[in-house]
């Protein structure tokens, strides 16, 4: 009998955030979609959840060799968006 256990989308999101593999919640969402999780946007919706995942990403992110970034840059780049001015 094989074990076909697969974590839920939410469980896997927390695993990815704690693993140090994902820098942002946007990267987590991308990975989940690549892994075949459905309705990722719906399942990872909400300010509290996003904030908790973001904090875990910042605390655990391990930058690839030669790709060092600061925690401030990581927080500002959440989901690929920045709070800075929009260039034309």
mmCIF file of N, CA and C in Angstrom:
data_model
loop_
_atom_site.group_PDB
_atom_site.id
_atom_site.type_symbol
_atom_site.label_atom_id
_atom_site.label_comp_id
_atom_site.label_asym_id
_atom_site.label_seq_id
_atom_site.Cartn_x
_atom_site.Cartn_y
_atom_site.Cartn_z
ATOM 1 N N UNK A 1 0.848 -1.181 0.000
ATOM 2 C CA UNK A 1 0.000 0.000 0.000
ATOM 3 C C UNK A 1 0.887 1.235 0.000
ATOM 4 N N UNK A 2 0.713 2.110 -0.964
ATOM 5 C CA UNK A 2 1.544 3.301 -1.059
ATOM 6 C C UNK A 2 0.928 4.453 -0.273
ATOM 7 N N UNK A 3 1.783 5.329 0.166
ATOM 8 C CA UNK A 3 1.348 6.493 0.921
ATOM 9 C C UNK A 3 1.268 7.683 -0.034
ATOM 10 N N UNK A 4 0.072 8.082 -0.393
ATOM 11 C CA UNK A 4 -0.127 9.190 -1.322
ATOM 12 C C UNK A 4 -0.463 10.483 -0.605
ATOM 13 N N UNK A 5 -0.015 10.612 0.649
ATOM 14 C CA UNK A 5 -0.307 11.813 1.416
ATOM 15 C C UNK A 5 0.331 13.027 0.760
ATOM 16 N N UNK A 6 -0.459 14.052 0.614
ATOM 17 C CA UNK A 6 0.031 15.328 0.101
ATOM 18 C C UNK A 6 -0.497 16.407 1.024
ATOM 19 N N UNK A 7 0.380 17.306 1.487
ATOM 20 C CA UNK A 7 -0.099 18.357 2.382
ATOM 21 C C UNK A 7 -1.094 19.270 1.675
ATOM 22 N N UNK A 8 -1.953 19.897 2.454
ATOM 23 C CA UNK A 8 -2.891 20.857 1.884
ATOM 24 C C UNK A 8 -2.107 22.059 1.361
ATOM 25 N N UNK A 9 -2.776 22.910 0.614
ATOM 26 C CA UNK A 9 -2.139 24.115 0.082
ATOM 27 C C UNK A 9 -1.587 24.973 1.217
ATOM 28 N N UNK A 10 -2.360 25.134 2.267
ATOM 29 C CA UNK A 10 -1.938 25.955 3.401
ATOM 30 C C UNK A 10 -0.735 25.331 4.123
ATOM 31 N N UNK A 11 -0.794 24.022 4.347
ATOM 32 C CA UNK A 11 0.329 23.347 5.001
ATOM 33 C C UNK A 11 1.605 23.479 4.171
ATOM 34 N N UNK A 12 1.479 23.290 2.871
ATOM 35 C CA UNK A 12 2.648 23.383 1.990
ATOM 36 C C UNK A 12 3.184 24.810 1.940
ATOM 37 N N UNK A 13 2.292 25.808 1.994
ATOM 38 C CA UNK A 13 2.727 27.210 2.002
ATOM 39 C C UNK A 13 3.607 27.478 3.219
ATOM 40 N N UNK A 14 3.187 26.990 4.379
ATOM 41 C CA UNK A 14 3.989 27.163 5.589
ATOM 42 C C UNK A 14 5.301 26.391 5.493
ATOM 43 N N UNK A 15 5.278 25.199 4.916
ATOM 44 C CA UNK A 15 6.516 24.433 4.729
ATOM 45 C C UNK A 15 7.506 25.224 3.879
ATOM 46 N N UNK A 16 7.017 25.791 2.783
ATOM 47 C CA UNK A 16 7.885 26.558 1.889
ATOM 48 C C UNK A 16 8.422 27.811 2.578
ATOM 49 N N UNK A 17 7.571 28.491 3.354
ATOM 50 C CA UNK A 17 8.005 29.702 4.057
ATOM 51 C C UNK A 17 9.102 29.388 5.075
ATOM 52 N N UNK A 18 8.955 28.267 5.759
ATOM 53 C CA UNK A 18 9.943 27.868 6.777
ATOM 54 C C UNK A 18 11.205 27.278 6.164
ATOM 55 N N UNK A 19 11.120 26.790 4.943
ATOM 56 C CA UNK A 19 12.240 26.080 4.328
ATOM 57 C C UNK A 19 13.397 26.995 3.940
ATOM 58 N N UNK A 20 13.132 28.275 3.750
ATOM 59 C CA UNK A 20 14.165 29.192 3.301
ATOM 60 C C UNK A 20 14.302 29.236 1.790
ATOM 61 N N UNK A 21 13.454 28.501 1.075
ATOM 62 C CA UNK A 21 13.531 28.438 -0.391
ATOM 63 C C UNK A 21 12.828 29.613 -1.066
ATOM 64 N N UNK A 22 11.841 30.204 -0.402
ATOM 65 C CA UNK A 22 11.041 31.271 -1.010
ATOM 66 C C UNK A 22 11.273 32.591 -0.287
ATOM 67 N N UNK A 23 11.528 33.629 -1.060
ATOM 68 C CA UNK A 23 11.811 34.945 -0.511
ATOM 69 C C UNK A 23 10.538 35.729 -0.237
ATOM 70 N N UNK A 24 9.476 35.472 -1.015
ATOM 71 C CA UNK A 24 8.234 36.232 -0.891
ATOM 72 C C UNK A 24 7.027 35.301 -0.937
ATOM 73 N N UNK A 25 5.883 35.842 -0.546
ATOM 74 C CA UNK A 25 4.638 35.087 -0.645
ATOM 75 C C UNK A 25 4.329 34.823 -2.120
ATOM 76 N N UNK A 26 4.680 35.747 -2.976
ATOM 77 C CA UNK A 26 4.496 35.542 -4.413
ATOM 78 C C UNK A 26 5.253 34.327 -4.912
ATOM 79 N N UNK A 27 6.470 34.131 -4.413
ATOM 80 C CA UNK A 27 7.251 32.956 -4.798
ATOM 81 C C UNK A 27 6.601 31.682 -4.266
ATOM 82 N N UNK A 28 6.038 31.744 -3.063
ATOM 83 C CA UNK A 28 5.327 30.596 -2.508
ATOM 84 C C UNK A 28 4.155 30.235 -3.409
ATOM 85 N N UNK A 29 3.367 31.221 -3.812
ATOM 86 C CA UNK A 29 2.196 30.979 -4.665
ATOM 87 C C UNK A 29 2.625 30.353 -5.996
ATOM 88 N N UNK A 30 3.702 30.851 -6.557
ATOM 89 C CA UNK A 30 4.200 30.307 -7.819
ATOM 90 C C UNK A 30 4.600 28.840 -7.649
ATOM 91 N N UNK A 31 5.328 28.537 -6.583
ATOM 92 C CA UNK A 31 5.753 27.159 -6.333
ATOM 93 C C UNK A 31 4.555 26.240 -6.148
ATOM 94 N N UNK A 32 3.550 26.707 -5.398
ATOM 95 C CA UNK A 32 2.360 25.888 -5.162
ATOM 96 C C UNK A 32 1.648 25.570 -6.471
ATOM 97 N N UNK A 33 1.535 26.561 -7.349
ATOM 98 C CA UNK A 33 0.898 26.333 -8.643
ATOM 99 C C UNK A 33 1.718 25.356 -9.471
ATOM 100 N N UNK A 34 3.035 25.480 -9.437
ATOM 101 C CA UNK A 34 3.905 24.562 -10.175
ATOM 102 C C UNK A 34 3.777 23.135 -9.645
ATOM 103 N N UNK A 35 3.507 23.006 -8.348
ATOM 104 C CA UNK A 35 3.362 21.690 -7.732
ATOM 105 C C UNK A 35 1.970 21.105 -7.934
ATOM 106 N N UNK A 36 1.084 21.854 -8.594
ATOM 107 C CA UNK A 36 -0.232 21.337 -8.915
ATOM 108 C C UNK A 36 -1.340 21.660 -7.930
ATOM 109 N N UNK A 37 -1.073 22.539 -6.983
ATOM 110 C CA UNK A 37 -2.129 22.952 -6.052
ATOM 111 C C UNK A 37 -3.107 23.854 -6.805
ATOM 112 N N UNK A 38 -4.378 23.681 -6.516
ATOM 113 C CA UNK A 38 -5.419 24.444 -7.210
ATOM 114 C C UNK A 38 -5.950 25.566 -6.325
ATOM 115 N N UNK A 39 -6.452 26.610 -6.981
ATOM 116 C CA UNK A 39 -7.079 27.750 -6.294
ATOM 117 C C UNK A 39 -6.159 28.344 -5.220
ATOM 118 N N UNK A 40 -4.894 28.498 -5.567
ATOM 119 C CA UNK A 40 -3.896 28.990 -4.623
ATOM 120 C C UNK A 40 -4.276 30.374 -4.107
ATOM 121 N N UNK A 41 -4.689 31.274 -4.989
ATOM 122 C CA UNK A 41 -5.058 32.630 -4.575
ATOM 123 C C UNK A 41 -6.178 32.606 -3.545
ATOM 124 N N UNK A 42 -7.167 31.740 -3.740
ATOM 125 C CA UNK A 42 -8.295 31.641 -2.810
ATOM 126 C C UNK A 42 -7.864 31.080 -1.461
ATOM 127 N N UNK A 43 -6.992 30.107 -1.493
ATOM 128 C CA UNK A 43 -6.590 29.428 -0.263
ATOM 129 C C UNK A 43 -5.595 30.234 0.567
ATOM 130 N N UNK A 44 -4.865 31.136 -0.063
ATOM 131 C CA UNK A 44 -3.873 31.952 0.647
ATOM 132 C C UNK A 44 -4.302 33.420 0.669
ATOM 133 N N UNK A 45 -5.563 33.647 0.932
ATOM 134 C CA UNK A 45 -6.113 34.993 0.920
ATOM 135 C C UNK A 45 -6.227 35.509 2.348
ATOM 136 N N UNK A 46 -5.920 36.767 2.547
ATOM 137 C CA UNK A 46 -6.125 37.409 3.840
ATOM 138 C C UNK A 46 -4.858 38.043 4.376
ATOM 139 N N UNK A 47 -5.047 39.176 5.013
ATOM 140 C CA UNK A 47 -3.919 39.942 5.528
ATOM 141 C C UNK A 47 -3.128 39.220 6.611
ATOM 142 N N UNK A 48 -3.826 38.566 7.530
ATOM 143 C CA UNK A 48 -3.130 37.879 8.629
ATOM 144 C C UNK A 48 -2.286 36.728 8.111
ATOM 145 N N UNK A 49 -2.842 35.951 7.208
ATOM 146 C CA UNK A 49 -2.126 34.817 6.640
ATOM 147 C C UNK A 49 -0.925 35.288 5.825
ATOM 148 N N UNK A 50 -1.154 36.275 4.973
ATOM 149 C CA UNK A 50 -0.072 36.800 4.144
ATOM 150 C C UNK A 50 1.046 37.368 5.015
ATOM 151 N N UNK A 51 0.669 38.086 6.068
ATOM 152 C CA UNK A 51 1.660 38.658 6.972
ATOM 153 C C UNK A 51 2.472 37.569 7.670
ATOM 154 N N UNK A 52 1.807 36.524 8.140
ATOM 155 C CA UNK A 52 2.501 35.429 8.816
ATOM 156 C C UNK A 52 3.473 34.731 7.864
ATOM 157 N N UNK A 53 3.034 34.469 6.635
ATOM 158 C CA UNK A 53 3.917 33.819 5.656
ATOM 159 C C UNK A 53 5.092 34.731 5.300
ATOM 160 N N UNK A 54 4.816 36.023 5.146
ATOM 161 C CA UNK A 54 5.871 36.983 4.803
ATOM 162 C C UNK A 54 6.935 37.000 5.902
ATOM 163 N N UNK A 55 6.510 37.037 7.155
ATOM 164 C CA UNK A 55 7.470 37.061 8.267
ATOM 165 C C UNK A 55 8.321 35.796 8.284
ATOM 166 N N UNK A 56 7.703 34.657 8.014
ATOM 167 C CA UNK A 56 8.465 33.409 7.955
ATOM 168 C C UNK A 56 9.466 33.422 6.807
ATOM 169 N N UNK A 57 9.061 33.951 5.666
ATOM 170 C CA UNK A 57 9.972 34.041 4.516
ATOM 171 C C UNK A 57 11.184 34.901 4.855
ATOM 172 N N UNK A 58 10.930 36.068 5.439
ATOM 173 C CA UNK A 58 12.012 36.993 5.771
ATOM 174 C C UNK A 58 12.955 36.360 6.794
ATOM 175 N N UNK A 59 12.386 35.681 7.783
ATOM 176 C CA UNK A 59 13.198 35.086 8.843
ATOM 177 C C UNK A 59 14.017 33.890 8.358
ATOM 178 N N UNK A 60 13.524 33.169 7.371
ATOM 179 C CA UNK A 60 14.153 31.907 6.973
ATOM 180 C C UNK A 60 14.820 31.901 5.605
ATOM 181 N N UNK A 61 14.637 32.959 4.809
ATOM 182 C CA UNK A 61 15.156 32.945 3.437
ATOM 183 C C UNK A 61 16.665 32.777 3.417
ATOM 184 N N UNK A 62 17.117 31.856 2.590
ATOM 185 C CA UNK A 62 18.538 31.618 2.385
ATOM 186 C C UNK A 62 18.840 31.995 0.941
ATOM 187 N N UNK A 63 19.531 33.115 0.771
ATOM 188 C CA UNK A 63 19.836 33.599 -0.578
ATOM 189 C C UNK A 63 20.842 32.672 -1.250
ATOM 190 N N UNK A 64 20.627 32.400 -2.541
ATOM 191 C CA UNK A 64 21.620 31.609 -3.282
ATOM 192 C C UNK A 64 22.965 32.327 -3.262
ATOM 193 N N UNK A 65 24.018 31.581 -3.370
ATOM 194 C CA UNK A 65 25.369 32.146 -3.372
ATOM 195 C C UNK A 65 25.463 33.314 -4.348
ATOM 196 N N UNK A 66 25.949 34.469 -3.865
ATOM 197 C CA UNK A 66 26.112 35.641 -4.717
ATOM 198 C C UNK A 66 24.838 36.427 -4.947
ATOM 199 N N UNK A 67 23.752 36.099 -4.246
ATOM 200 C CA UNK A 67 22.468 36.784 -4.437
ATOM 201 C C UNK A 67 21.963 37.297 -3.094
ATOM 202 N N UNK A 68 22.816 37.994 -2.363
ATOM 203 C CA UNK A 68 22.463 38.492 -1.038
ATOM 204 C C UNK A 68 21.512 39.688 -1.165
ATOM 205 N N UNK A 69 20.446 39.675 -0.340
ATOM 206 C CA UNK A 69 19.526 40.804 -0.276
ATOM 207 C C UNK A 69 19.236 41.093 1.180
ATOM 208 N N UNK A 70 18.800 42.309 1.453
ATOM 209 C CA UNK A 70 18.464 42.661 2.828
ATOM 210 C C UNK A 70 17.014 42.316 3.121
ATOM 211 N N UNK A 71 16.680 42.237 4.402
ATOM 212 C CA UNK A 71 15.299 41.942 4.808
ATOM 213 C C UNK A 71 14.358 43.037 4.329
ATOM 214 N N UNK A 72 14.838 44.284 4.320
ATOM 215 C CA UNK A 72 13.989 45.384 3.868
ATOM 216 C C UNK A 72 13.619 45.225 2.395
ATOM 217 N N UNK A 73 14.586 44.826 1.578
ATOM 218 C CA UNK A 73 14.307 44.607 0.163
ATOM 219 C C UNK A 73 13.316 43.476 -0.014
ATOM 220 N N UNK A 74 13.460 42.435 0.779
ATOM 221 C CA UNK A 74 12.572 41.283 0.688
ATOM 222 C C UNK A 74 11.141 41.681 1.009
ATOM 223 N N UNK A 75 10.944 42.464 2.067
ATOM 224 C CA UNK A 75 9.599 42.886 2.446
ATOM 225 C C UNK A 75 9.009 43.815 1.393
ATOM 226 N N UNK A 76 9.825 44.700 0.809
ATOM 227 C CA UNK A 76 9.328 45.651 -0.177
ATOM 228 C C UNK A 76 8.944 44.967 -1.480
ATOM 229 N N UNK A 77 9.528 43.805 -1.754
ATOM 230 C CA UNK A 77 9.308 43.116 -3.020
ATOM 231 C C UNK A 77 8.199 42.074 -2.933
ATOM 232 N N UNK A 78 7.367 42.132 -1.921
ATOM 233 C CA UNK A 78 6.298 41.153 -1.736
ATOM 234 C C UNK A 78 5.414 41.084 -2.971
ATOM 235 N N UNK A 79 5.216 39.908 -3.487
ATOM 236 C CA UNK A 79 4.408 39.639 -4.670
ATOM 237 C C UNK A 79 4.868 40.426 -5.881
ATOM 238 N N UNK A 80 6.136 40.858 -5.856
ATOM 239 C CA UNK A 80 6.682 41.575 -7.001
ATOM 240 C C UNK A 80 6.332 43.044 -7.025
ATOM 241 N N UNK A 81 5.610 43.514 -6.021
ATOM 242 C CA UNK A 81 5.214 44.911 -5.979
ATOM 243 C C UNK A 81 6.122 45.675 -5.021
ATOM 244 N N UNK A 82 6.325 46.951 -5.310
ATOM 245 C CA UNK A 82 7.040 47.820 -4.393
ATOM 246 C C UNK A 82 6.166 49.017 -4.113
ATOM 247 N N UNK A 83 6.437 49.664 -2.995
ATOM 248 C CA UNK A 83 5.662 50.834 -2.639
ATOM 249 C C UNK A 83 6.244 52.105 -3.241
ATOM 250 N N UNK A 84 7.300 51.978 -3.982
ATOM 251 C CA UNK A 84 7.959 53.125 -4.576
ATOM 252 C C UNK A 84 7.186 53.671 -5.758
ATOM 253 N N UNK A 85 7.698 54.782 -6.320
ATOM 254 C CA UNK A 85 7.012 55.398 -7.466
ATOM 255 C C UNK A 85 7.010 54.479 -8.673
ATOM 256 N N UNK A 86 6.020 54.634 -9.495
ATOM 257 C CA UNK A 86 5.883 53.832 -10.720
ATOM 258 C C UNK A 86 6.613 54.561 -11.830
ATOM 259 N N UNK A 87 7.545 53.867 -12.469
ATOM 260 C CA UNK A 87 8.287 54.500 -13.560
ATOM 261 C C UNK A 87 7.491 54.432 -14.847
ATOM 262 N N UNK A 88 7.645 55.445 -15.662
ATOM 263 C CA UNK A 88 6.895 55.531 -16.911
ATOM 264 C C UNK A 88 7.570 54.784 -18.021
#
